[in-house]
Amino acid sequence: DEKEKFEPTVFRDTIVQGLNEAGSDLEAIAKFLDATGSRLDYRRYADTLFDILVAGSMLAPGGTRIDDNDKTKMTNHCVFFAEEDHDAIRNYAQV
């Protein structure tokens, strides 16, 4: 049995790059996530995926972001950067 490496930073970089390329269109983001789901192990990296979709990057214990202010490791297409109204948050939740 071969063991796969657990590399959440590589996963983060792949997801963040795709989200940034998809732009602010939530439908394009959903299509990207659906297409990428067959290649990446969302179950294995569920915590990392949740951090990215909610906070825009990986979170360290205590809630601080692990991105060193590197724009290539974070995205603005997440709940924290969404407009502060009910419909916008609902759309992100549906994604």
PDB file of C-alpha atoms in Angstrom:
ATOM      1  CA  ASP A   1       0.000   0.000   0.000  1.00  0.00           C
ATOM      2  CA  GLU A   2       1.294   3.377  -0.998  1.00  0.00           C
ATOM      3  CA  LYS A   3       0.474   6.283   1.257  1.00  0.00           C
ATOM      4  CA  GLU A   4      -0.386   9.613  -0.300  1.00  0.00           C
ATOM      5  CA  LYS A   5       1.294  12.696   1.055  1.00  0.00           C
ATOM      6  CA  PHE A   6      -0.923  15.114   2.919  1.00  0.00           C
ATOM      7  CA  GLU A   7      -0.169  18.440   1.247  1.00  0.00           C
ATOM      8  CA  PRO A   8      -2.812  21.020   2.137  1.00  0.00           C
ATOM      9  CA  THR A   9      -0.699  23.915   0.846  1.00  0.00           C
ATOM     10  CA  VAL A  10      -0.572  22.402  -2.658  1.00  0.00           C
ATOM     11  CA  PHE A  11      -4.340  21.859  -2.466  1.00  0.00           C
ATOM     12  CA  ARG A  12      -4.817  25.460  -1.318  1.00  0.00           C
ATOM     13  CA  ASP A  13      -2.713  26.836  -4.154  1.00  0.00           C
ATOM     14  CA  THR A  14      -4.695  24.857  -6.751  1.00  0.00           C
ATOM     15  CA  ILE A  15      -8.089  25.921  -5.388  1.00  0.00           C
ATOM     16  CA  VAL A  16      -7.129  29.575  -4.890  1.00  0.00           C
ATOM     17  CA  GLN A  17      -5.683  29.828  -8.397  1.00  0.00           C
ATOM     18  CA  GLY A  18      -8.879  28.371  -9.885  1.00  0.00           C
ATOM     19  CA  LEU A  19     -11.125  30.652  -7.834  1.00  0.00           C
ATOM     20  CA  ASN A  20      -9.126  33.712  -8.831  1.00  0.00           C
ATOM     21  CA  GLU A  21      -9.247  32.708 -12.513  1.00  0.00           C
ATOM     22  CA  ALA A  22     -13.022  32.115 -12.319  1.00  0.00           C
ATOM     23  CA  GLY A  23     -13.539  35.723 -11.254  1.00  0.00           C
ATOM     24  CA  SER A  24     -16.505  36.985  -9.305  1.00  0.00           C
ATOM     25  CA  ASP A  25     -19.080  34.894 -11.207  1.00  0.00           C
ATOM     26  CA  LEU A  26     -20.390  32.394  -8.657  1.00  0.00           C
ATOM     27  CA  GLU A  27     -21.627  30.087 -11.413  1.00  0.00           C
ATOM     28  CA  ALA A  28     -18.103  29.893 -12.865  1.00  0.00           C
ATOM     29  CA  ILE A  29     -16.755  29.213  -9.371  1.00  0.00           C
ATOM     30  CA  ALA A  30     -19.267  26.393  -8.875  1.00  0.00           C
ATOM     31  CA  LYS A  31     -18.346  24.871 -12.248  1.00  0.00           C
ATOM     32  CA  PHE A  32     -14.652  25.053 -11.364  1.00  0.00           C
ATOM     33  CA  LEU A  33     -15.259  23.326  -8.017  1.00  0.00           C
ATOM     34  CA  ASP A  34     -17.366  20.604  -9.677  1.00  0.00           C
ATOM     35  CA  ALA A  35     -14.752  19.957 -12.351  1.00  0.00           C
ATOM     36  CA  THR A  36     -11.870  19.970  -9.883  1.00  0.00           C
ATOM     37  CA  GLY A  37     -13.675  17.649  -7.482  1.00  0.00           C
ATOM     38  CA  SER A  38     -12.946  14.659  -9.687  1.00  0.00           C
ATOM     39  CA  ARG A  39      -9.183  15.351  -9.569  1.00  0.00           C
ATOM     40  CA  LEU A  40      -8.698  16.570  -6.004  1.00  0.00           C
ATOM     41  CA  ASP A  41      -9.651  14.756  -2.829  1.00  0.00           C
ATOM     42  CA  TYR A  42     -12.186  17.112  -1.241  1.00  0.00           C
ATOM     43  CA  ARG A  43     -12.824  14.693   1.623  1.00  0.00           C
ATOM     44  CA  ARG A  44      -9.178  14.550   2.552  1.00  0.00           C
ATOM     45  CA  TYR A  45      -8.795  18.328   2.444  1.00  0.00           C
ATOM     46  CA  ALA A  46     -12.280  19.266   3.669  1.00  0.00           C
ATOM     47  CA  ASP A  47     -11.006  21.597   6.407  1.00  0.00           C
ATOM     48  CA  THR A  48      -8.726  23.417   3.980  1.00  0.00           C
ATOM     49  CA  LEU A  49     -11.501  23.741   1.385  1.00  0.00           C
ATOM     50  CA  PHE A  50     -13.893  25.103   4.008  1.00  0.00           C
ATOM     51  CA  ASP A  51     -11.273  27.632   5.199  1.00  0.00           C
ATOM     52  CA  ILE A  52     -10.742  28.850   1.627  1.00  0.00           C
ATOM     53  CA  LEU A  53     -14.448  29.159   0.792  1.00  0.00           C
ATOM     54  CA  VAL A  54     -15.217  30.997   4.026  1.00  0.00           C
ATOM     55  CA  ALA A  55     -12.066  32.986   4.881  1.00  0.00           C
ATOM     56  CA  GLY A  56     -10.192  33.111   1.569  1.00  0.00           C
ATOM     57  CA  SER A  57      -7.116  31.136   2.671  1.00  0.00           C
ATOM     58  CA  MET A  58      -5.996  28.422   5.073  1.00  0.00           C
ATOM     59  CA  LEU A  59      -6.436  29.184   8.754  1.00  0.00           C
ATOM     60  CA  ALA A  60      -4.040  28.380  11.574  1.00  0.00           C
ATOM     61  CA  PRO A  61      -5.281  27.321  14.986  1.00  0.00           C
ATOM     62  CA  GLY A  62      -6.731  30.431  16.556  1.00  0.00           C
ATOM     63  CA  GLY A  63      -8.138  31.729  13.287  1.00  0.00           C
ATOM     64  CA  THR A  64      -5.232  33.600  11.731  1.00  0.00           C
ATOM     65  CA  ARG A  65      -4.680  33.181   7.989  1.00  0.00           C
ATOM     66  CA  ILE A  66      -1.644  31.265   6.749  1.00  0.00           C
ATOM     67  CA  ASP A  67      -0.826  33.262   3.645  1.00  0.00           C
ATOM     68  CA  ASP A  68       1.913  35.703   4.693  1.00  0.00           C
ATOM     69  CA  ASN A  69      -0.004  38.411   2.767  1.00  0.00           C
ATOM     70  CA  ASP A  70       0.924  36.640  -0.477  1.00  0.00           C
ATOM     71  CA  LYS A  71      -1.926  37.414  -2.901  1.00  0.00           C
ATOM     72  CA  THR A  72      -1.334  34.141  -4.791  1.00  0.00           C
ATOM     73  CA  LYS A  73      -2.239  32.195  -1.637  1.00  0.00           C
ATOM     74  CA  MET A  74      -5.538  33.947  -0.954  1.00  0.00           C
ATOM     75  CA  THR A  75      -8.752  34.759  -2.766  1.00  0.00           C
ATOM     76  CA  ASN A  76     -11.359  37.472  -2.395  1.00  0.00           C
ATOM     77  CA  HIS A  77     -14.065  35.126  -3.672  1.00  0.00           C
ATOM     78  CA  CYS A  78     -15.188  33.896  -0.254  1.00  0.00           C
ATOM     79  CA  VAL A  79     -17.821  34.604   2.388  1.00  0.00           C
ATOM     80  CA  PHE A  80     -15.626  37.057   4.336  1.00  0.00           C
ATOM     81  CA  PHE A  81     -15.298  39.332   1.285  1.00  0.00           C
ATOM     82  CA  ALA A  82     -18.917  38.982   0.122  1.00  0.00           C
ATOM     83  CA  GLU A  83     -21.385  41.838   0.293  1.00  0.00           C
ATOM     84  CA  GLU A  84     -23.050  42.086   3.667  1.00  0.00           C
ATOM     85  CA  ASP A  85     -26.566  41.177   2.685  1.00  0.00           C
ATOM     86  CA  HIS A  86     -28.645  38.062   3.046  1.00  0.00           C
ATOM     87  CA  ASP A  87     -28.861  37.214  -0.666  1.00  0.00           C
ATOM     88  CA  ALA A  88     -25.099  37.467  -1.272  1.00  0.00           C
ATOM     89  CA  ILE A  89     -24.312  35.198   1.667  1.00  0.00           C
ATOM     90  CA  ARG A  90     -27.004  32.734   0.563  1.00  0.00           C
ATOM     91  CA  ASN A  91     -25.433  32.579  -2.921  1.00  0.00           C
ATOM     92  CA  TYR A  92     -22.024  31.750  -1.419  1.00  0.00           C
ATOM     93  CA  ALA A  93     -23.647  29.110   0.791  1.00  0.00           C
ATOM     94  CA  GLN A  94     -25.204  27.499  -2.293  1.00  0.00           C
ATOM     95  CA  VAL A  95     -21.781  27.294  -3.950  1.00  0.00           C
TER      96      VAL A  95
END
